PDB file of C-alpha atoms in Angstrom:
ATOM      1  CA  MET A 103      88.826 -23.057 121.586  1.00 46.00           C
ATOM      2  CA  GLY A 104      88.959 -21.774 118.013  1.00 46.00           C
ATOM      3  CA  ARG A 105      88.745 -18.134 116.962  1.00 43.00           C
ATOM      4  CA  SER A 106      85.197 -16.907 116.366  1.00 42.00           C
ATOM      5  CA  ALA A 107      84.206 -15.853 112.893  1.00 45.00           C
ATOM      6  CA  ALA A 108      84.201 -12.123 112.161  1.00 44.00           C
ATOM      7  CA  VAL A 109      80.763 -10.578 112.263  1.00 40.00           C
ATOM      8  CA  PRO A 110      80.029  -8.795 108.977  1.00 45.00           C
ATOM      9  CA  VAL A 111      79.342  -5.069 109.349  1.00 43.00           C
ATOM     10  CA  PRO A 112      76.249  -3.852 107.474  1.00 43.00           C
ATOM     11  CA  VAL A 113      77.061  -1.620 104.505  1.00 43.00           C
ATOM     12  CA  PRO A 114      75.080   1.414 105.781  1.00 39.00           C
ATOM     13  CA  LEU A 115      77.022   1.292 109.043  1.00 38.00           C
ATOM     14  CA  LEU A 116      80.301   1.135 107.137  1.00 41.00           C
ATOM     15  CA  VAL A 117      79.275   4.259 105.258  1.00 39.00           C
ATOM     16  CA  LEU A 118      78.523   6.079 108.505  1.00 37.00           C
ATOM     17  CA  LEU A 119      81.794   4.944 110.085  1.00 39.00           C
ATOM     18  CA  SER A 120      83.720   6.073 107.021  1.00 42.00           C
ATOM     19  CA  ALA A 121      82.000   9.470 107.125  1.00 38.00           C
ATOM     20  CA  ALA A 122      82.747   9.827 110.833  1.00 38.00           C
ATOM     21  CA  ALA A 123      86.387   8.952 110.254  1.00 41.00           C
ATOM     22  CA  ALA A 124      86.616  11.489 107.441  1.00 40.00           C
ATOM     23  CA  TRP A 125      85.055  14.138 109.706  1.00 38.00           C
ATOM     24  CA  ASP A 126      87.565  13.303 112.465  1.00 42.00           C
ATOM     25  CA  LEU A 127      90.424  13.694 109.999  1.00 45.00           C
ATOM     26  CA  ARG A 128      89.017  17.018 108.813  1.00 43.00           C
ATOM     27  CA  ALA A 129      88.691  18.190 112.418  1.00 43.00           C
ATOM     28  CA  LEU A 130      92.298  17.195 113.086  1.00 48.00           C
ATOM     29  CA  ARG A 131      93.510  19.064 110.000  1.00 48.00           C
ATOM     30  CA  CYS A 132      91.533  22.139 110.976  1.00 48.00           C
ATOM     31  CA  SER A 133      93.035  22.051 114.454  1.00 46.00           C
ATOM     32  CA  LEU A 134      96.647  21.477 113.447  1.00 47.00           C
ATOM     33  CA  THR A 135      96.992  23.041 110.010  1.00 46.00           C
ATOM     34  CA  ALA A 136      95.727  25.937 107.916  1.00 46.00           C
ATOM     35  CA  ASP A 137      93.518  23.739 105.736  1.00 49.00           C
ATOM     36  CA  CYS A 138      90.310  25.332 107.020  1.00 60.00           C
ATOM     37  CA  GLU A 139      91.147  29.036 106.883  1.00 82.00           C
ATOM     38  CA  CYS A 140      87.940  29.855 104.931  1.00 90.00           C
ATOM     39  CA  GLY A 141      89.670  32.338 102.643  1.00 93.00           C
ATOM     40  CA  PHE A 142      91.169  34.204 105.599  1.00 95.00           C
ATOM     41  CA  ALA A 143      93.900  36.413 104.104  1.00 96.00           C
ATOM     42  CA  PRO A 144      95.172  38.995 106.616  1.00 97.00           C
ATOM     43  CA  ASP A 145      96.974  41.978 105.108  1.00 97.00           C
ATOM     44  CA  LEU A 146      98.425  43.775 108.117  1.00 97.00           C
ATOM     45  CA  ARG A 147     100.645  46.078 106.108  1.00 97.00           C
ATOM     46  CA  GLY A 148      97.675  47.187 103.994  1.00 97.00           C
ATOM     47  CA  LEU A 149      95.564  47.633 107.121  1.00 98.00           C
ATOM     48  CA  GLU A 150      98.180  49.771 108.825  1.00 97.00           C
ATOM     49  CA  CYS A 151      98.647  51.923 105.730  1.00 96.00           C
ATOM     50  CA  GLU A 152      94.915  52.471 105.227  1.00 96.00           C
ATOM     51  CA  LEU A 153      94.385  53.385 108.883  1.00 96.00           C
ATOM     52  CA  ALA A 154      97.317  55.809 108.735  1.00 94.00           C
ATOM     53  CA  VAL A 155      95.721  57.584 105.771  1.00 92.00           C
ATOM     54  CA  THR A 156      91.990  57.406 106.531  1.00 94.00           C
ATOM     55  CA  LEU A 157      91.589  57.093 110.314  1.00 96.00           C
ATOM     56  CA  VAL A 158      91.675  60.611 111.661  1.00 95.00           C
ATOM     57  CA  GLY A 159      92.980  61.510 115.104  1.00 94.00           C
ATOM     58  CA  GLN A 160      93.150  58.048 116.694  1.00 95.00           C
ATOM     59  CA  PRO A 161      96.796  57.108 117.371  1.00 90.00           C
ATOM     60  CA  LEU A 162      95.854  54.849 120.297  1.00 91.00           C
ATOM     61  CA  VAL A 163      93.469  52.891 118.096  1.00 95.00           C
ATOM     62  CA  ARG A 164      96.111  52.154 115.473  1.00 95.00           C
ATOM     63  CA  GLN A 165      98.605  51.233 118.178  1.00 93.00           C
ATOM     64  CA  GLN A 166      96.302  48.845 120.033  1.00 94.00           C
ATOM     65  CA  LEU A 167      94.722  47.296 116.950  1.00 97.00           C
ATOM     66  CA  MET A 168      97.987  46.507 115.192  1.00 97.00           C
ATOM     67  CA  LYS A 169      99.625  45.284 118.387  1.00 96.00           C
ATOM     68  CA  GLY A 170      96.747  42.914 119.099  1.00 96.00           C
ATOM     69  CA  LEU A 171      96.498  41.547 115.561  1.00 97.00           C
ATOM     70  CA  ARG A 172     100.227  40.991 115.127  1.00 97.00           C
ATOM     71  CA  ARG A 173     100.532  39.176 118.421  1.00 95.00           C
ATOM     72  CA  PHE A 174      97.488  37.025 117.651  1.00 97.00           C
ATOM     73  CA  LEU A 175      98.355  36.127 114.066  1.00 96.00           C
ATOM     74  CA  GLU A 176     101.938  35.212 114.919  1.00 94.00           C
ATOM     75  CA  GLU A 177     100.590  32.213 116.817  1.00 91.00           C
ATOM     76  CA  ARG A 178      99.848  29.224 114.584  1.00 87.00           C
ATOM     77  CA  SER A 179      97.744  27.720 117.371  1.00 87.00           C
ATOM     78  CA  PRO A 180      96.573  30.567 119.638  1.00 92.00           C
ATOM     79  CA  GLU A 181      95.510  29.714 123.187  1.00 91.00           C
ATOM     80  CA  LYS A 182      92.254  31.654 122.857  1.00 93.00           C
ATOM     81  CA  PRO A 183      90.361  33.827 120.376  1.00 95.00           C
ATOM     82  CA  LEU A 184      91.364  37.465 120.022  1.00 97.00           C
ATOM     83  CA  VAL A 185      88.929  39.700 121.923  1.00 95.00           C
ATOM     84  CA  MET A 186      88.970  43.496 121.534  1.00 95.00           C
ATOM     85  CA  SER A 187      86.595  46.060 122.997  1.00 92.00           C
ATOM     86  CA  PHE A 188      86.149  49.425 121.205  1.00 94.00           C
ATOM     87  CA  HIS A 189      84.962  52.339 123.363  1.00 92.00           C
ATOM     88  CA  GLY A 190      84.226  55.968 122.527  1.00 93.00           C
ATOM     89  CA  SER A 191      81.524  58.477 121.722  1.00 94.00           C
ATOM     90  CA  THR A 192      79.599  58.566 118.451  1.00 94.00           C
ATOM     91  CA  GLY A 193      81.411  59.514 115.256  1.00 95.00           C
ATOM     92  CA  THR A 194      84.925  58.743 116.488  1.00 97.00           C
ATOM     93  CA  GLY A 195      85.528  55.840 114.089  1.00 96.00           C
ATOM     94  CA  LYS A 196      84.559  52.589 115.852  1.00 97.00           C
ATOM     95  CA  THR A 197      82.314  51.226 113.082  1.00 95.00           C
ATOM     96  CA  PHE A 198      84.640  52.580 110.405  1.00 96.00           C
ATOM     97  CA  VAL A 199      87.638  50.748 111.884  1.00 98.00           C
ATOM     98  CA  SER A 200      85.704  47.480 112.143  1.00 97.00           C
ATOM     99  CA  ALA A 201      84.825  47.741 108.435  1.00 96.00           C
ATOM    100  CA  VAL A 202      88.436  48.465 107.436  1.00 97.00           C
ATOM    101  CA  LEU A 203      89.599  45.575 109.607  1.00 98.00           C
ATOM    102  CA  ALA A 204      87.168  43.141 107.958  1.00 97.00           C
ATOM    103  CA  ARG A 205      88.318  44.249 104.510  1.00 97.00           C
ATOM    104  CA  HIS A 206      91.937  43.420 105.349  1.00 98.00           C
ATOM    105  CA  LEU A 207      91.132  40.029 106.861  1.00 97.00           C
ATOM    106  CA  PHE A 208      88.798  38.675 104.170  1.00 97.00           C
ATOM    107  CA  PRO A 209      88.750  39.793 100.497  1.00 95.00           C
ATOM    108  CA  GLU A 210      84.956  40.290 100.669  1.00 96.00           C
ATOM    109  CA  GLY A 211      85.213  42.407 103.816  1.00 96.00           C
ATOM    110  CA  LEU A 212      81.906  42.898 105.577  1.00 96.00           C
ATOM    111  CA  HIS A 213      80.216  40.863 102.842  1.00 96.00           C
ATOM    112  CA  SER A 214      82.243  37.765 103.665  1.00 97.00           C
ATOM    113  CA  PRO A 215      80.104  34.862 104.922  1.00 96.00           C
ATOM    114  CA  HIS A 216      82.613  34.548 107.754  1.00 96.00           C
ATOM    115  CA  VAL A 217      82.232  38.107 109.088  1.00 97.00           C
ATOM    116  CA  HIS A 218      79.183  38.206 111.357  1.00 96.00           C
ATOM    117  CA  HIS A 219      77.294  41.237 112.696  1.00 92.00           C
ATOM    118  CA  PHE A 220      75.326  41.354 115.882  1.00 90.00           C
ATOM    119  CA  SER A 221      73.281  44.196 117.384  1.00 88.00           C
ATOM    120  CA  PRO A 222      71.224  43.703 120.569  1.00 84.00           C
ATOM    121  CA  VAL A 223      68.796  46.407 119.451  1.00 84.00           C
ATOM    122  CA  VAL A 224      68.070  44.603 116.176  1.00 88.00           C
ATOM    123  CA  HIS A 225      68.407  40.958 117.160  1.00 86.00           C
ATOM    124  CA  PHE A 226      67.341  40.878 120.825  1.00 83.00           C
ATOM    125  CA  PRO A 227      65.157  43.931 121.510  1.00 83.00           C
ATOM    126  CA  HIS A 228      62.887  42.608 124.290  1.00 82.00           C
ATOM    127  CA  ALA A 229      64.260  41.995 127.786  1.00 78.00           C
ATOM    128  CA  GLU A 230      61.414  39.613 128.660  1.00 83.00           C
ATOM    129  CA  HIS A 231      62.695  37.134 126.050  1.00 85.00           C
ATOM    130  CA  ALA A 232      66.228  37.025 127.469  1.00 83.00           C
ATOM    131  CA  GLU A 233      66.279  33.271 128.097  1.00 88.00           C
ATOM    132  CA  ARG A 234      65.243  32.494 124.541  1.00 90.00           C
ATOM    133  CA  TYR A 235      67.787  34.998 123.270  1.00 88.00           C
ATOM    134  CA  LYS A 236      70.534  33.224 125.209  1.00 89.00           C
ATOM    135  CA  ALA A 237      69.781  29.920 123.494  1.00 91.00           C
ATOM    136  CA  ASN A 238      69.623  31.598 120.071  1.00 90.00           C
ATOM    137  CA  LEU A 239      72.877  33.469 120.602  1.00 90.00           C
ATOM    138  CA  LYS A 240      74.763  30.354 121.697  1.00 89.00           C
ATOM    139  CA  GLN A 241      73.459  28.395 118.701  1.00 91.00           C
ATOM    140  CA  TRP A 242      74.312  31.241 116.315  1.00 90.00           C
ATOM    141  CA  ILE A 243      77.918  31.571 117.487  1.00 91.00           C
ATOM    142  CA  GLN A 244      78.536  27.831 117.651  1.00 89.00           C
ATOM    143  CA  GLY A 245      77.055  27.286 114.202  1.00 91.00           C
ATOM    144  CA  ASN A 246      79.240  29.948 112.624  1.00 93.00           C
ATOM    145  CA  LEU A 247      82.356  28.655 114.366  1.00 90.00           C
ATOM    146  CA  THR A 248      81.599  25.135 113.169  1.00 88.00           C
ATOM    147  CA  ASN A 249      81.385  26.446 109.592  1.00 89.00           C
ATOM    148  CA  CYS A 250      84.605  28.422 109.934  1.00 92.00           C
ATOM    149  CA  GLY A 251      87.005  28.608 112.868  1.00 90.00           C
ATOM    150  CA  ARG A 252      88.409  31.875 111.440  1.00 93.00           C
ATOM    151  CA  SER A 253      85.079  33.662 111.896  1.00 95.00           C
ATOM    152  CA  VAL A 254      85.055  37.339 112.828  1.00 97.00           C
ATOM    153  CA  PHE A 255      82.240  38.501 115.126  1.00 97.00           C
ATOM    154  CA  LEU A 256      81.335  42.200 115.350  1.00 96.00           C
ATOM    155  CA  PHE A 257      79.083  42.961 118.305  1.00 93.00           C
ATOM    156  CA  GLU A 258      77.776  46.519 118.003  1.00 92.00           C
ATOM    157  CA  GLU A 259      76.018  48.618 120.663  1.00 88.00           C
ATOM    158  CA  MET A 260      77.287  46.455 123.499  1.00 83.00           C
ATOM    159  CA  ASP A 261      76.205  49.159 125.958  1.00 79.00           C
ATOM    160  CA  LYS A 262      72.608  48.203 125.082  1.00 81.00           C
ATOM    161  CA  MET A 263      73.062  44.476 125.670  1.00 79.00           C
ATOM    162  CA  HIS A 264      70.724  43.041 128.310  1.00 75.00           C
ATOM    163  CA  PRO A 265      72.733  42.289 131.484  1.00 69.00           C
ATOM    164  CA  GLY A 266      73.470  38.580 131.682  1.00 72.00           C
ATOM    165  CA  LEU A 267      73.073  37.951 127.955  1.00 79.00           C
ATOM    166  CA  ILE A 268      76.702  38.699 127.298  1.00 79.00           C
ATOM    167  CA  ASP A 269      77.761  35.755 129.464  1.00 80.00           C
ATOM    168  CA  VAL A 270      76.483  33.414 126.747  1.00 85.00           C
ATOM    169  CA  ILE A 271      79.450  34.592 124.683  1.00 86.00           C
ATOM    170  CA  MET A 272      81.938  34.005 127.502  1.00 85.00           C
ATOM    171  CA  PRO A 273      82.667  30.267 126.976  1.00 85.00           C
ATOM    172  CA  PHE A 274      83.638  30.916 123.360  1.00 89.00           C
ATOM    173  CA  LEU A 275      86.271  33.491 124.401  1.00 89.00           C
ATOM    174  CA  GLY A 276      88.380  31.356 126.718  1.00 85.00           C
ATOM    175  CA  PRO A 277      90.807  28.466 126.182  1.00 82.00           C
ATOM    176  CA  SER A 278      88.572  25.598 127.260  1.00 69.00           C
ATOM    177  CA  TRP A 279      85.494  25.656 125.000  1.00 61.00           C
ATOM    178  CA  VAL A 280      85.345  22.927 122.354  1.00 63.00           C
ATOM    179  CA  VAL A 281      83.608  23.308 118.998  1.00 60.00           C
ATOM    180  CA  TYR A 282      83.830  19.974 117.231  1.00 58.00           C
ATOM    181  CA  GLY A 283      85.538  19.968 113.861  1.00 56.00           C
ATOM    182  CA  THR A 284      87.252  23.349 114.046  1.00 64.00           C
ATOM    183  CA  ASN A 285      89.901  25.369 115.849  1.00 74.00           C
ATOM    184  CA  TYR A 286      87.633  28.033 117.294  1.00 86.00           C
ATOM    185  CA  ARG A 287      90.594  29.682 119.041  1.00 91.00           C
ATOM    186  CA  LYS A 288      91.461  31.334 115.730  1.00 93.00           C
ATOM    187  CA  ALA A 289      88.301  33.460 115.811  1.00 95.00           C
ATOM    188  CA  ILE A 290      88.218  37.226 116.413  1.00 97.00           C
ATOM    189  CA  PHE A 291      85.593  38.977 118.542  1.00 96.00           C
ATOM    190  CA  ILE A 292      85.151  42.763 118.419  1.00 97.00           C
ATOM    191  CA  PHE A 293      82.868  44.486 120.944  1.00 93.00           C
ATOM    192  CA  ILE A 294      81.783  48.005 119.931  1.00 94.00           C
ATOM    193  CA  SER A 295      80.252  50.375 122.466  1.00 89.00           C
ATOM    194  CA  ASN A 296      79.527  54.038 123.162  1.00 89.00           C
ATOM    195  CA  ALA A 297      79.900  53.191 126.863  1.00 84.00           C
ATOM    196  CA  GLY A 298      82.845  55.001 128.340  1.00 85.00           C
ATOM    197  CA  GLY A 299      82.689  57.694 125.655  1.00 89.00           C
ATOM    198  CA  GLU A 300      81.667  60.425 128.080  1.00 88.00           C
ATOM    199  CA  GLN A 301      84.439  59.483 130.494  1.00 87.00           C
ATOM    200  CA  ILE A 302      87.011  59.337 127.689  1.00 91.00           C
ATOM    201  CA  ASN A 303      85.912  62.816 126.595  1.00 93.00           C
ATOM    202  CA  GLU A 304      86.158  64.186 130.125  1.00 90.00           C
ATOM    203  CA  MET A 305      89.571  62.634 130.659  1.00 89.00           C
ATOM    204  CA  THR A 306      90.836  64.039 127.347  1.00 91.00           C
ATOM    205  CA  LEU A 307      89.522  67.484 128.304  1.00 92.00           C
ATOM    206  CA  ASP A 308      91.127  67.308 131.747  1.00 91.00           C
ATOM    207  CA  LEU A 309      94.473  66.353 130.246  1.00 88.00           C
ATOM    208  CA  TRP A 310      94.187  69.203 127.740  1.00 90.00           C
ATOM    209  CA  ARG A 311      93.560  71.644 130.580  1.00 91.00           C
ATOM    210  CA  ALA A 312      96.648  70.227 132.275  1.00 91.00           C
ATOM    211  CA  HIS A 313      98.587  71.175 129.113  1.00 89.00           C
ATOM    212  CA  ARG A 314      98.920  67.595 127.901  1.00 86.00           C
ATOM    213  CA  ASP A 315      98.854  67.354 124.137  1.00 82.00           C
ATOM    214  CA  ARG A 316      96.119  65.067 122.838  1.00 83.00           C
ATOM    215  CA  GLU A 317      98.618  62.922 120.936  1.00 81.00           C
ATOM    216  CA  GLU A 318     100.536  62.313 124.194  1.00 83.00           C
ATOM    217  CA  ILE A 319      97.607  60.527 125.846  1.00 86.00           C
ATOM    218  CA  SER A 320      98.410  56.916 126.690  1.00 86.00           C
ATOM    219  CA  LEU A 321      96.239  53.883 127.234  1.00 86.00           C
ATOM    220  CA  GLN A 322      97.132  53.998 130.934  1.00 84.00           C
ATOM    221  CA  ASP A 323      95.564  57.464 131.119  1.00 82.00           C
ATOM    222  CA  MET A 324      92.261  56.000 129.934  1.00 84.00           C
ATOM    223  CA  GLU A 325      92.053  52.522 131.450  1.00 78.00           C
ATOM    224  CA  SER A 326      90.644  53.416 134.863  1.00 75.00           C
ATOM    225  CA  ALA A 327      88.013  55.758 133.410  1.00 75.00           C
ATOM    226  CA  ILE A 328      86.839  53.167 130.886  1.00 79.00           C
ATOM    227  CA  SER A 329      86.790  50.405 133.479  1.00 75.00           C
ATOM    228  CA  LYS A 330      84.655  52.419 135.883  1.00 72.00           C
ATOM    229  CA  ALA A 331      82.220  53.579 133.214  1.00 71.00           C
ATOM    230  CA  VAL A 332      81.811  50.276 131.425  1.00 71.00           C
ATOM    231  CA  PHE A 333      82.602  47.387 133.702  1.00 68.00           C
ATOM    232  CA  GLU A 334      81.323  48.837 136.999  1.00 67.00           C
ATOM    233  CA  ASN A 335      78.113  50.345 135.615  1.00 65.00           C
ATOM    234  CA  PRO A 336      74.884  48.438 136.473  1.00 63.00           C
ATOM    235  CA  GLN A 337      73.330  49.731 133.224  1.00 61.00           C
ATOM    236  CA  SER A 338      76.074  48.199 131.099  1.00 60.00           C
ATOM    237  CA  GLY A 339      75.848  44.832 129.402  1.00 58.00           C
ATOM    238  CA  PHE A 340      79.265  44.090 130.930  1.00 65.00           C
ATOM    239  CA  TRP A 341      77.897  44.548 134.483  1.00 57.00           C
ATOM    240  CA  LYS A 342      79.080  41.621 136.648  1.00 58.00           C
ATOM    241  CA  SER A 343      79.937  39.743 133.479  1.00 67.00           C
ATOM    242  CA  GLY A 344      82.186  36.714 133.616  1.00 69.00           C
ATOM    243  CA  ILE A 345      83.993  38.168 130.595  1.00 76.00           C
ATOM    244  CA  ILE A 346      85.376  40.844 132.900  1.00 71.00           C
ATOM    245  CA  ASN A 347      85.905  38.624 135.941  1.00 71.00           C
ATOM    246  CA  GLU A 348      87.802  36.062 133.858  1.00 77.00           C
ATOM    247  CA  HIS A 349      89.860  38.778 132.082  1.00 81.00           C
ATOM    248  CA  LEU A 350      88.844  37.540 128.634  1.00 86.00           C
ATOM    249  CA  ILE A 351      89.133  40.925 126.886  1.00 89.00           C
ATOM    250  CA  ASP A 352      92.638  41.086 125.450  1.00 92.00           C
ATOM    251  CA  PHE A 353      92.704  44.716 124.314  1.00 92.00           C
ATOM    252  CA  ILE A 354      90.653  47.761 125.276  1.00 89.00           C
ATOM    253  CA  VAL A 355      90.705  50.273 122.418  1.00 93.00           C
ATOM    254  CA  PRO A 356      89.737  53.875 123.351  1.00 93.00           C
ATOM    255  CA  PHE A 357      88.533  56.287 120.654  1.00 96.00           C
ATOM    256  CA  LEU A 358      89.317  59.891 121.614  1.00 95.00           C
ATOM    257  CA  PRO A 359      87.077  62.890 120.829  1.00 96.00           C
ATOM    258  CA  LEU A 360      87.970  64.743 117.631  1.00 97.00           C
ATOM    259  CA  LYS A 361      89.128  68.363 117.422  1.00 96.00           C
ATOM    260  CA  HIS A 362      88.259  70.928 114.760  1.00 96.00           C
ATOM    261  CA  HIS A 363      91.255  70.135 112.540  1.00 96.00           C
ATOM    262  CA  HIS A 364      90.381  66.438 112.684  1.00 97.00           C
ATOM    263  CA  VAL A 365      86.879  67.203 111.431  1.00 97.00           C
ATOM    264  CA  LYS A 366      88.355  69.234 108.579  1.00 97.00           C
ATOM    265  CA  GLN A 367      90.430  66.229 107.561  1.00 97.00           C
ATOM    266  CA  CYS A 368      87.277  64.081 107.639  1.00 97.00           C
ATOM    267  CA  VAL A 369      85.620  66.581 105.290  1.00 97.00           C
ATOM    268  CA  ILE A 370      88.576  66.376 102.896  1.00 97.00           C
ATOM    269  CA  ASN A 371      88.506  62.574 102.977  1.00 95.00           C
ATOM    270  CA  GLU A 372      84.781  62.547 102.279  1.00 95.00           C
ATOM    271  CA  LEU A 373      85.096  64.984  99.361  1.00 96.00           C
ATOM    272  CA  VAL A 374      87.804  62.810  97.813  1.00 95.00           C
ATOM    273  CA  GLN A 375      85.707  59.674  98.319  1.00 92.00           C
ATOM    274  CA  GLN A 376      82.718  61.307  96.627  1.00 93.00           C
ATOM    275  CA  GLY A 377      84.908  62.464  93.733  1.00 94.00           C
ATOM    276  CA  LEU A 378      84.278  66.142  94.526  1.00 94.00           C
ATOM    277  CA  GLU A 379      86.703  69.039  94.342  1.00 94.00           C
ATOM    278  CA  VAL A 380      88.404  69.828  97.631  1.00 96.00           C
ATOM    279  CA  ARG A 381      87.564  73.492  98.210  1.00 95.00           C
ATOM    280  CA  GLN A 382      89.028  74.967 101.367  1.00 95.00           C
ATOM    281  CA  GLY A 383      86.005  77.217 101.798  1.00 95.00           C
ATOM    282  CA  VAL A 384      83.681  74.204 101.789  1.00 95.00           C
ATOM    283  CA  VAL A 385      85.979  72.310 104.161  1.00 97.00           C
ATOM    284  CA  GLN A 386      85.929  75.209 106.614  1.00 97.00           C
ATOM    285  CA  GLU A 387      82.166  75.767 106.408  1.00 96.00           C
ATOM    286  CA  VAL A 388      81.308  72.097 106.947  1.00 97.00           C
ATOM    287  CA  ALA A 389      83.675  71.836 109.906  1.00 97.00           C
ATOM    288  CA  ASP A 390      82.325  75.048 111.434  1.00 97.00           C
ATOM    289  CA  SER A 391      78.723  73.852 111.130  1.00 96.00           C
ATOM    290  CA  ILE A 392      79.284  70.954 113.544  1.00 96.00           C
ATOM    291  CA  PRO A 393      78.643  71.505 117.294  1.00 96.00           C
ATOM    292  CA  TYR A 394      81.630  71.428 119.635  1.00 97.00           C
ATOM    293  CA  PHE A 395      82.117  71.109 123.393  1.00 95.00           C
ATOM    294  CA  PRO A 396      82.638  72.395 126.023  1.00 94.00           C
ATOM    295  CA  GLU A 397      80.477  75.452 125.456  1.00 91.00           C
ATOM    296  CA  GLU A 398      83.209  78.000 126.091  1.00 91.00           C
ATOM    297  CA  GLU A 399      86.265  76.400 124.509  1.00 91.00           C
ATOM    298  CA  LYS A 400      84.414  74.539 121.708  1.00 94.00           C
ATOM    299  CA  LEU A 401      87.324  72.147 121.571  1.00 95.00           C
ATOM    300  CA  PHE A 402      85.911  68.738 120.588  1.00 96.00           C
ATOM    301  CA  SER A 403      83.250  67.735 118.071  1.00 97.00           C
ATOM    302  CA  SER A 404      80.041  66.582 119.784  1.00 96.00           C
ATOM    303  CA  THR A 405      79.300  64.153 116.930  1.00 96.00           C
ATOM    304  CA  GLY A 406      82.821  63.364 115.775  1.00 96.00           C
ATOM    305  CA  CYS A 407      82.777  62.966 111.994  1.00 96.00           C
ATOM    306  CA  LYS A 408      79.441  61.173 111.919  1.00 94.00           C
ATOM    307  CA  THR A 409      77.455  63.943 110.174  1.00 95.00           C
ATOM    308  CA  VAL A 410      80.175  65.141 107.799  1.00 96.00           C
ATOM    309  CA  ALA A 411      78.920  63.248 104.728  1.00 94.00           C
ATOM    310  CA  SER A 412      75.334  64.483 105.107  1.00 94.00           C
ATOM    311  CA  ARG A 413      76.426  68.113 105.586  1.00 95.00           C
ATOM    312  CA  ILE A 414      78.610  68.409 102.503  1.00 94.00           C
ATOM    313  CA  SER A 415      75.639  68.731 100.116  1.00 89.00           C
ATOM    314  CA  TYR A 416      74.509  71.888 101.941  1.00 89.00           C
ATOM    315  CA  PHE A 417      77.746  73.720 101.236  1.00 85.00           C
ATOM    316  CA  PHE A 418      78.969  72.322  97.908  1.00 76.00           C
TER     317      PHE A 418
END
């Protein structure tokens, strides 16, 4: 029996097949090479230098952040995205550090189309719409990862996330999720939360009373307190979350409360940034105007450095 004649393939179908093949090749390149880095240009030396100069009183933060980034970026094909969770009370530098980090990963910093902000208060304010929010959140993350596998996601106010909603993020954080056409494992997720801040403050105060210098505090000193306050709290967005059960958070980053001399340094930094003369009298007055705790010792700033910029105009 003779060979059958080849069936001609319609031109439109050929176009579609060619496009699909091109997309497959692009997906392969993105998975195996750096062709799809989206302008990602990490400057770890610059990041470390800027944090050393501008981040006041947070040695553990610098240590954990640089350790996590170096380990992650050394891998050409990481097994999973980098996931960090920032914890501490208001004004201790969580949002500031995330902005500095973005600036040293992408030239446009927070304005980069590949750095994405999320706030449950702004984006998902109503608990009764949780199911719809879950679908929106999944679509939002997957869409951004499809556009750029090197995406950076900043999730602020995680302590206000509706319980259960956070589990929508979970599949994107592990090694098994597939986003077609990109290597999503190169993404970075940063969770920012005030949860655990009170416990971190109490632990720091207890260690101070035990004559432990603040700069001697280790991550091990803080881990149990943060875990209990954040991951075992029914009011927390992390409550019974698969992210915790599956150990998908790579680095917990505690932000310690700031002492009086730290606040003074924040005042100096702010004066320099505003192009104003650094007057020691102004520095002292601004720092003294901020409330401190506990009531008797007045050791740590109740608002960190959060209100420093707004107070300077009253004394300059």
